mmCIF file of C-alpha atoms and ligand atoms in Angstrom:
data_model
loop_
_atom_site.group_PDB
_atom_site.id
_atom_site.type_symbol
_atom_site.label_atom_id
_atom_site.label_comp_id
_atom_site.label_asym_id
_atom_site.label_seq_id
_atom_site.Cartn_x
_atom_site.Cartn_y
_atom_site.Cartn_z
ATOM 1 C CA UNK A 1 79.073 85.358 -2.898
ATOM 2 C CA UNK A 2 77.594 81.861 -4.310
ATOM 3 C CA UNK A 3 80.758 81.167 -5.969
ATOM 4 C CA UNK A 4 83.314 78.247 -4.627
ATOM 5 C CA UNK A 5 86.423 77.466 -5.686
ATOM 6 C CA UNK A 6 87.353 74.061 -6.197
ATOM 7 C CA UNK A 7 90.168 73.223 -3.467
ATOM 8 C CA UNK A 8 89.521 69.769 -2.956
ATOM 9 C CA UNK A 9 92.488 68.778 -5.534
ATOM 10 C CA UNK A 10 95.229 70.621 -4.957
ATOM 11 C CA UNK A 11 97.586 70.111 -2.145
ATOM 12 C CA UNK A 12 99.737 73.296 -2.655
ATOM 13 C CA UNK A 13 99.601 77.160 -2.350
ATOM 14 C CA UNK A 14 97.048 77.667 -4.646
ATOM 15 C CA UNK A 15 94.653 74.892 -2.567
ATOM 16 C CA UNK A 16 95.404 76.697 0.157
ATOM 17 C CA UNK A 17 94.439 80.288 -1.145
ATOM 18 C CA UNK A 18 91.629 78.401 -2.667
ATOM 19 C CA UNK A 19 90.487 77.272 0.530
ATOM 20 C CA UNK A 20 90.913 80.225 2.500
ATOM 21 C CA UNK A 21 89.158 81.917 -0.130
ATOM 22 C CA UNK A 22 85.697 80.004 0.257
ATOM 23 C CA UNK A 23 86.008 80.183 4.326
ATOM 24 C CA UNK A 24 85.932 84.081 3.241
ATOM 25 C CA UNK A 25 83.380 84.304 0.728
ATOM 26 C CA UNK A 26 81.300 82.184 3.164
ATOM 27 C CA UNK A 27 81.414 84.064 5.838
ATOM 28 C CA UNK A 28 80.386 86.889 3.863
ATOM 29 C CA UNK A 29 77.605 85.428 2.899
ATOM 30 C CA UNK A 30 76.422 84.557 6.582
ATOM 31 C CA UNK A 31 77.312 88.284 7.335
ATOM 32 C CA UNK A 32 74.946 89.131 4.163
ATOM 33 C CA UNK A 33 72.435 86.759 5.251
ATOM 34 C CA UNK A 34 72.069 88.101 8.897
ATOM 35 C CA UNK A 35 71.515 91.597 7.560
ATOM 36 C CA UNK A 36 68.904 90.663 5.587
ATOM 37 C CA UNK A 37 67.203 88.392 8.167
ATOM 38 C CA UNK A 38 67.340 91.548 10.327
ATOM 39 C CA UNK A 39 66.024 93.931 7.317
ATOM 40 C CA UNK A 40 63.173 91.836 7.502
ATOM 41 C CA UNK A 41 62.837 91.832 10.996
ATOM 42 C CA UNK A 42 62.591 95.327 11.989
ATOM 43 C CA UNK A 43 60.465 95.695 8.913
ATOM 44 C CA UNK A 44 57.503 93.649 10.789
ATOM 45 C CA UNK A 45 58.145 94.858 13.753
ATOM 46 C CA UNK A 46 57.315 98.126 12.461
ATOM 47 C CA UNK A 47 54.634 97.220 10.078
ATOM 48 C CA UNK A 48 53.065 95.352 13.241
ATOM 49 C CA UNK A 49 52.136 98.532 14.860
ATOM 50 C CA UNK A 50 51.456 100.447 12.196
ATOM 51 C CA UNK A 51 49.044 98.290 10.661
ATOM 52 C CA UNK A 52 46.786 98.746 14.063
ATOM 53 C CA UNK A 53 46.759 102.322 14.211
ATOM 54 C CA UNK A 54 45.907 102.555 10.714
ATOM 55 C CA UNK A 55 43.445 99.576 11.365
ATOM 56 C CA UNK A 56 41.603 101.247 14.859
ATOM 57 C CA UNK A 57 41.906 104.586 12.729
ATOM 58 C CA UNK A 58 39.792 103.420 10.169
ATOM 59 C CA UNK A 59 36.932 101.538 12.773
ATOM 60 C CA UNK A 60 36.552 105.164 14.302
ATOM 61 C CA UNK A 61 36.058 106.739 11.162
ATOM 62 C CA UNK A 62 33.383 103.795 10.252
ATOM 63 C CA UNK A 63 32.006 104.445 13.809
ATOM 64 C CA UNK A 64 31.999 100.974 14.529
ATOM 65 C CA UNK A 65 34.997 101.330 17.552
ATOM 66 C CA UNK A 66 33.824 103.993 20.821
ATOM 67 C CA UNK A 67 36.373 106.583 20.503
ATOM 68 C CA UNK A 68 38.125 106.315 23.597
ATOM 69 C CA UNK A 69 38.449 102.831 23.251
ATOM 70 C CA UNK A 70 40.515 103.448 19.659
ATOM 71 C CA UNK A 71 42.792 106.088 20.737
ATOM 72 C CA UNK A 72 43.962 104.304 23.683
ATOM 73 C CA UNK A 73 45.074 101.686 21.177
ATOM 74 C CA UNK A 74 46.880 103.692 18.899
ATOM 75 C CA UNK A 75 48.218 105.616 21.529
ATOM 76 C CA UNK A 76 49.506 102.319 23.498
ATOM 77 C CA UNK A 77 50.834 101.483 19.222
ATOM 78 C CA UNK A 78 52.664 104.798 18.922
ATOM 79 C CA UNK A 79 54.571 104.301 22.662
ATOM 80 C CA UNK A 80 55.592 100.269 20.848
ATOM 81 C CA UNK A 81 56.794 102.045 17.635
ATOM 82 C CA UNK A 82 58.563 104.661 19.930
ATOM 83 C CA UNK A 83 60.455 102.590 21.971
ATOM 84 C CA UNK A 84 61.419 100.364 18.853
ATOM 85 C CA UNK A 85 62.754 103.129 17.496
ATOM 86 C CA UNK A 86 64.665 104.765 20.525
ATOM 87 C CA UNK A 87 65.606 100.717 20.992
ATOM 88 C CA UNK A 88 67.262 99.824 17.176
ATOM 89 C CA UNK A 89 68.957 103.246 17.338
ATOM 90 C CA UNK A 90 71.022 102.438 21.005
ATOM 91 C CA UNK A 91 71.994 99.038 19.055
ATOM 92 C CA UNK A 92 73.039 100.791 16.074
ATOM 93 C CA UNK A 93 75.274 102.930 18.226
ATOM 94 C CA UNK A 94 76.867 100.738 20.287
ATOM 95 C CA UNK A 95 77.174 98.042 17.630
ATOM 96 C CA UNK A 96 79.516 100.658 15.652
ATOM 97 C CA UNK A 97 82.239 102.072 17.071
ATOM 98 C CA UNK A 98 81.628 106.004 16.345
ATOM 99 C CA UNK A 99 80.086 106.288 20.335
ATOM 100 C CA UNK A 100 82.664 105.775 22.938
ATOM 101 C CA UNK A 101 81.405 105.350 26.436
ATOM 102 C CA UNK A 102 81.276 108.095 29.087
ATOM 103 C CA UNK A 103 83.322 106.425 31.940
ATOM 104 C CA UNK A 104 83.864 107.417 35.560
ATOM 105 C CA UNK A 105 83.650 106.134 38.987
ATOM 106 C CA UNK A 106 80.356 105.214 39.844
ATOM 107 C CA UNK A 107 78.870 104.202 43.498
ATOM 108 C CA UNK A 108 77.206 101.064 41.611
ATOM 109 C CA UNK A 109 74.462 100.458 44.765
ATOM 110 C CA UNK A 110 73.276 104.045 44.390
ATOM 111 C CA UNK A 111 72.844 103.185 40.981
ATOM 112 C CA UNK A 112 70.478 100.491 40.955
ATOM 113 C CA UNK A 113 68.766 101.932 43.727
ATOM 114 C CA UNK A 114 67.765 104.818 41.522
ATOM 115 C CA UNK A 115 66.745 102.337 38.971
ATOM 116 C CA UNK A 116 64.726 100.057 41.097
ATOM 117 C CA UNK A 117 62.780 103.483 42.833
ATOM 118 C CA UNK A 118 61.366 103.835 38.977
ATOM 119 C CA UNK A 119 59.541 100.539 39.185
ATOM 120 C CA UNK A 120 58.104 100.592 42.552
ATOM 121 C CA UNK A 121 55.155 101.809 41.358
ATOM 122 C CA UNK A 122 54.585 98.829 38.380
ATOM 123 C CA UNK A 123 55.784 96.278 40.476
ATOM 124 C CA UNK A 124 53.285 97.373 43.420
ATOM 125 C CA UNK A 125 50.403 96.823 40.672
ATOM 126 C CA UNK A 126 51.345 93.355 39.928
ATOM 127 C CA UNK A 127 51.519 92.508 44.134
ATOM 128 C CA UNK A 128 55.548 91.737 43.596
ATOM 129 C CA UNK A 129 57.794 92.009 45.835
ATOM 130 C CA UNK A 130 61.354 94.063 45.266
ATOM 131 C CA UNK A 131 64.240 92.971 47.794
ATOM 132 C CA UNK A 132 67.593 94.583 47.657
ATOM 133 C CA UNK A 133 70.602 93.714 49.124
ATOM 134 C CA UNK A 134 73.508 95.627 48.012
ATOM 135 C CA UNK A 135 77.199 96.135 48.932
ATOM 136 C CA UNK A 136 77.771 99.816 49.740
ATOM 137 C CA UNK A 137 80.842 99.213 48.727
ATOM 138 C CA UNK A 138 81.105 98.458 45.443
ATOM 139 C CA UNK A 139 82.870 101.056 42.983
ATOM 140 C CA UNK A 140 82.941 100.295 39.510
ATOM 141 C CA UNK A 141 83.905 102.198 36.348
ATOM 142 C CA UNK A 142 80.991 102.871 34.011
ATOM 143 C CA UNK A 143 78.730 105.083 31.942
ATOM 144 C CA UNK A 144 76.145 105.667 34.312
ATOM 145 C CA UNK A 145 73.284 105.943 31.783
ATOM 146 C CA UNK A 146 74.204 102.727 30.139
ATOM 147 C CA UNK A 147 74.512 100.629 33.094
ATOM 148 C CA UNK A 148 71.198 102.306 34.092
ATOM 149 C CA UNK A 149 70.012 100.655 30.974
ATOM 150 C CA UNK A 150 70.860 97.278 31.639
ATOM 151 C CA UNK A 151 69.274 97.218 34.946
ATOM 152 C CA UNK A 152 66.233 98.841 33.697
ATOM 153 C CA UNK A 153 66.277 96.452 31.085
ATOM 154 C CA UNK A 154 66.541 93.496 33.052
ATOM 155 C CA UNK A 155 64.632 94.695 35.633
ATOM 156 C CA UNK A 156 61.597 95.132 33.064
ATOM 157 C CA UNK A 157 62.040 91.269 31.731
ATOM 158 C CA UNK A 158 61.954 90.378 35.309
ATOM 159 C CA UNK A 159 58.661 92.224 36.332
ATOM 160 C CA UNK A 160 57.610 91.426 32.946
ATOM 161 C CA UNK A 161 57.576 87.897 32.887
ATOM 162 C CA UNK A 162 56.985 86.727 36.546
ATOM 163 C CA UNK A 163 53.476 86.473 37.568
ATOM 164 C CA UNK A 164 51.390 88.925 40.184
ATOM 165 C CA UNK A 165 52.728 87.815 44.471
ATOM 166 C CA UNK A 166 55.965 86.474 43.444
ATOM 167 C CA UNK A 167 59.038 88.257 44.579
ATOM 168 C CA UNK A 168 62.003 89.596 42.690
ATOM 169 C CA UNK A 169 65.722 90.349 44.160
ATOM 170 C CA UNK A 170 68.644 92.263 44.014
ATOM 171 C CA UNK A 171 71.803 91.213 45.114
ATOM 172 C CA UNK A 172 75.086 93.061 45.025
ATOM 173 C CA UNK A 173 78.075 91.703 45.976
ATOM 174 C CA UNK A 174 81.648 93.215 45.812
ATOM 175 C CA UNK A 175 84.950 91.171 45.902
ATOM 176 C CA UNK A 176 88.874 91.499 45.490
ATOM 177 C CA UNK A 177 88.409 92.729 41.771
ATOM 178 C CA UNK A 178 85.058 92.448 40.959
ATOM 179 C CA UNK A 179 81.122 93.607 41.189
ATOM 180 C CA UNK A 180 78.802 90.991 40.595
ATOM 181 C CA UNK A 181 75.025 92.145 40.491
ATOM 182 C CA UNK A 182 71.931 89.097 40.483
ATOM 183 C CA UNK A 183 68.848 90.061 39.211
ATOM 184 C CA UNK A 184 66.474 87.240 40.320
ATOM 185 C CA UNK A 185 62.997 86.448 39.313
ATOM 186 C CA UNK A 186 60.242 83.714 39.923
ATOM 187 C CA UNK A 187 58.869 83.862 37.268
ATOM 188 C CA UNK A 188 57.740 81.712 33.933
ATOM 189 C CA UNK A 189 61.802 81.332 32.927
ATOM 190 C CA UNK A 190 63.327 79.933 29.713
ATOM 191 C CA UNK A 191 63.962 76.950 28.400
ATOM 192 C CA UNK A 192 67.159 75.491 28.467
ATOM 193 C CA UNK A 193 67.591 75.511 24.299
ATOM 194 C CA UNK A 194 65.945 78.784 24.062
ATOM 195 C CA UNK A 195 68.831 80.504 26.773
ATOM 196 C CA UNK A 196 71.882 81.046 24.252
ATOM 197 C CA UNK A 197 69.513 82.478 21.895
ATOM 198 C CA UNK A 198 67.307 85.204 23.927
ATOM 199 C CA UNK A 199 69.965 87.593 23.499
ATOM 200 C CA UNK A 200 69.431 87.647 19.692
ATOM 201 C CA UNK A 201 68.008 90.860 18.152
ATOM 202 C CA UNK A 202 63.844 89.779 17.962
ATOM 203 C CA UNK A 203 64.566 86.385 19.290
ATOM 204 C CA UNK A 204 61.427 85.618 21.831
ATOM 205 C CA UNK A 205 60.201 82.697 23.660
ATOM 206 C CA UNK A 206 56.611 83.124 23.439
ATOM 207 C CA UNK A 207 55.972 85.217 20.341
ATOM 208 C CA UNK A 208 52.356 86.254 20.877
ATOM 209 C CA UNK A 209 52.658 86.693 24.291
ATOM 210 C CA UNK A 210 55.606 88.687 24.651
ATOM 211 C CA UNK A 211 54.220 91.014 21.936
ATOM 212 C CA UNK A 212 51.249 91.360 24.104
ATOM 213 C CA UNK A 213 53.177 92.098 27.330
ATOM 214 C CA UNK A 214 54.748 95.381 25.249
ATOM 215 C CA UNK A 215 58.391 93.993 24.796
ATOM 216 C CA UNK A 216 60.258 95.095 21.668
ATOM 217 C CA UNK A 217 62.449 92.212 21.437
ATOM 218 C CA UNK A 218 65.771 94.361 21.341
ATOM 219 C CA UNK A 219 66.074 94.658 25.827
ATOM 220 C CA UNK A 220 68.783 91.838 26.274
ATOM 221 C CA UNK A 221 70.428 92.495 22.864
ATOM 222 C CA UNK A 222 71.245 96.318 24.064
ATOM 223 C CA UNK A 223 72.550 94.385 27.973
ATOM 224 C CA UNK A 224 74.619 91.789 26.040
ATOM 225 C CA UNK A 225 76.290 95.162 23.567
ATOM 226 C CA UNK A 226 77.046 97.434 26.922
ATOM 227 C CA UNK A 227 77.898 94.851 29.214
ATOM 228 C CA UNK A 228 80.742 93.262 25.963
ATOM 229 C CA UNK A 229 81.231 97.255 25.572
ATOM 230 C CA UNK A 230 82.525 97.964 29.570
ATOM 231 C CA UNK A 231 84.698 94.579 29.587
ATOM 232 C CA UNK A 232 82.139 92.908 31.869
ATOM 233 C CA UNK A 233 80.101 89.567 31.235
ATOM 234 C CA UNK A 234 76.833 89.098 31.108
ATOM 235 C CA UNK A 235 75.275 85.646 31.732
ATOM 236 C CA UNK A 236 71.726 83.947 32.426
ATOM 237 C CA UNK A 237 70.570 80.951 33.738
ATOM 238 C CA UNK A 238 66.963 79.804 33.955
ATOM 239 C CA UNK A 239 64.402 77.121 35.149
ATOM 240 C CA UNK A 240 60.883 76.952 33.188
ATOM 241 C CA UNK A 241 58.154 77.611 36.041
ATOM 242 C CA UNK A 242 60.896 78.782 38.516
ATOM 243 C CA UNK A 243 62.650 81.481 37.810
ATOM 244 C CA UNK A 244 65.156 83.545 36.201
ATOM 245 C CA UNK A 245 68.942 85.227 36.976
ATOM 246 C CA UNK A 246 70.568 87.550 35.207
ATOM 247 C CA UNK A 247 74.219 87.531 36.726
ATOM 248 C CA UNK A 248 76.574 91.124 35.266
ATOM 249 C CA UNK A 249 80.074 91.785 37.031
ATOM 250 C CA UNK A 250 82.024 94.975 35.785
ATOM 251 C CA UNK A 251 85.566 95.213 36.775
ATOM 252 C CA UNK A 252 85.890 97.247 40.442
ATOM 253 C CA UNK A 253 87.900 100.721 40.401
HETATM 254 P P1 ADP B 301 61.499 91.473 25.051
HETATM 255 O O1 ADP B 301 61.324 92.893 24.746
HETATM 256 O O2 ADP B 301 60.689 90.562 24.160
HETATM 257 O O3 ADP B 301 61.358 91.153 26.501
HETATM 258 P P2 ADP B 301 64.301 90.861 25.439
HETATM 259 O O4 ADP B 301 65.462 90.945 24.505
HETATM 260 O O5 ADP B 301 64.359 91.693 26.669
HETATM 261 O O6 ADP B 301 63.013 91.173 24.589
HETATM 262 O O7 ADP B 301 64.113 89.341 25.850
HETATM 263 C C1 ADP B 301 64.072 88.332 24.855
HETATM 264 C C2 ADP B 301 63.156 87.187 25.269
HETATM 265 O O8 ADP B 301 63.738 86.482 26.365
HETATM 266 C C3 ADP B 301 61.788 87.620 25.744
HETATM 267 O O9 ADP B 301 60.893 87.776 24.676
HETATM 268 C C4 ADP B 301 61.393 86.476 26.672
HETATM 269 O O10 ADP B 301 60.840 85.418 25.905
HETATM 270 C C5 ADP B 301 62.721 86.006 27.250
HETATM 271 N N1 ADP B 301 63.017 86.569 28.602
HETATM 272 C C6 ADP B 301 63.836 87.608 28.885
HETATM 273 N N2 ADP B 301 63.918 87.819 30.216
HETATM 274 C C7 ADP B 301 63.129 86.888 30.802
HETATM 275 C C8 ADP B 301 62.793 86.565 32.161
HETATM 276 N N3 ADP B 301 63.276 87.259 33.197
HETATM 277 N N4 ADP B 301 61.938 85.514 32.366
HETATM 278 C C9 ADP B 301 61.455 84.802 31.325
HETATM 279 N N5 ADP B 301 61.727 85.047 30.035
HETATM 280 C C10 ADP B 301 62.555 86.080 29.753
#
C-alpha cells in the first residue's frame, strides 16, 4: 500500500477521489503495520518462555542445575506460556464478532465478592489489606464470566503491583442508571504518559519487572474489549508512588 496518488493539483472530482484514496490506502497500511507489530509481539512473548524451559532442560541434563530447582522453573514457564495462550485466544474472540455475550441479570456485589474470596489467600501473603464496600443493590446486565474477568484482572494488577502492608479497596456504588465499581490500589502507579497506552496489547511500564512479577501483558487489553463489548466504560487514573483506580460502570437493569 506504498503507493500515493498525486492530489495536490487538482481541485475537482478526481482530486477528491484522489485524496480519499490515499486517506484509504493509508490507513491500510497502519492496519497492516499493527498486525505485524503484534505478529512480532506474541512471537517473543512465546519464544521468551520457551527458550527457558529448553534452556533449564538442558542444565539438568548437563547436571549442572539440582533437579528440583529446574523443574520448578519450567513448570512456573509452562503456567506463563499457558496463560498467554488462554489470554491471546479471549482477545481473539472478543475482538471478532463470531462470540456474542451471554447476558442476564446479575446481582453485581455477589459477583465481585466471589472474585475477591479467590485472592484472599495471595493477598494475605503479601500482608495487604482487601476492603469492600458494595451496594447490595446494584443489578446490572452482564455475562457473568466476563465481568468475572475484568475484576480478576484488575484485581491481579492491583495485588500485583502494590507493595506488601498496603491496602487495596472495593467500592460499589449504584445510582439512577448506573453501576460504578473502583478498584483502588496503593501501589507503585503509572505515569501520566504511560496511562492511555497500558491498555495496548504487550504495552508495559516496567518491562523486566513486570515479566518477573508473571504478567502476560494482555490483562487490561481483555477489560478494555469486554467492558467496550457490554456498552460500559472503562477508565484509569494513576499517581506514580501512590496509587492506582480502575473506575468500570455497566448500565443498571
Ligand atoms: P500485565 O500482565 O503486564 O500486568 P496488563 O495489561 O494487565 O498487563 O497491564 C499493562 C501494564 O500496566 C502493566 O505491565 C503495568 O506496567 C501497568 N499496570 C496495570 N495495572 C497497574 C496497577 N494497578 N498499578 C501499576 N501499574 C499497573
Amino acid at each position: 500500500f506504498s503507493k500515493r496518488i498525486k492530489d495536490d493539483d487538482h481541485g475537482d472530482e478526481l482530486g477528491q477521489l484522489a485524496k480519499s484514496f490515499n486517506i484509504l490506502s493509508s490507513s491500510l497500511e497502519k492496519v497492516e503495520e499493527n498486525r505485524r507489530e503484534f505478529l512480532a509481539n506474541v512471537s517473543h512473548e512465546l519464544r521468551t518462555p520457551l527458550s527457558y524451559m529448553k534452556g533449564y532442560a538442558e542444565a539438568m541434563e548437563e547436571g549442572v542445575i539440582e533437579q528440583k530447582k529446574g523443574l520448578e522453573i519450567i513448570q512456573k514457564e509452562a503456567n506463563r506460556l499457558e496463560r498467554l495462550v488462554n489470554d491471546l485466544l479471549d482477545l481473539a474472540q472478543l475482538e471478532g464478532d463470531s462470540y456474542p455475550l451471554q447476558c442476564e441479570p446479575i446481582a453485581f456485589a455477589q459477583l465481585v465478592t466471589d472474585v475477591v474470596e479467590t485472592f484472599e489467600l495471595i493477598a494475605r501473603q503479601k500482608n495487604i489489606q482487601i476492603n469492600s464496600q458494595l451496594d447490595e443493590d446494584s443489578i446490572i446486565y452482564g455475562d457473568g464470566d466476563r465481568l468475572e474477568q475484568v475484576i480478576r484482572n484488575l484485581l491481579d494488577n492491583a495485588i500485583r503491583y502494590t507493595p506488601e502492608h498496603k491496602a487495596i479497596s472495593l467500592t460499589l456504588t449504584s445510582k439512577d442508571e448506573f453501576s460504578e465499581l473502583v478498584i483502588s490500589d496503593e501501589g507503585i502507579g503509572i505515569p501520566e504518559e504511560d496511562i492511555s497506552a497500558v491498555t495496548e496489547r504487550f504495552y508495559r511500564v516496567h518491562k523486566a519487572r513486570t515479566r518477573e512479577k508473571g504478567g502476560t501483558g494482555l490483562g487490561l487489553a481483555i477489560v478494555s474489549q469486554i467492558m467496550k463489548k457490554h456498552g460500559g466504560t472503562f477508565e484509569l487514573s494513576s499517581k506514580v508512588g501512590q496509587g492506582t483506580s480502575a473506575r468500570i460502570t455497566l448500565k443498571n437493569i
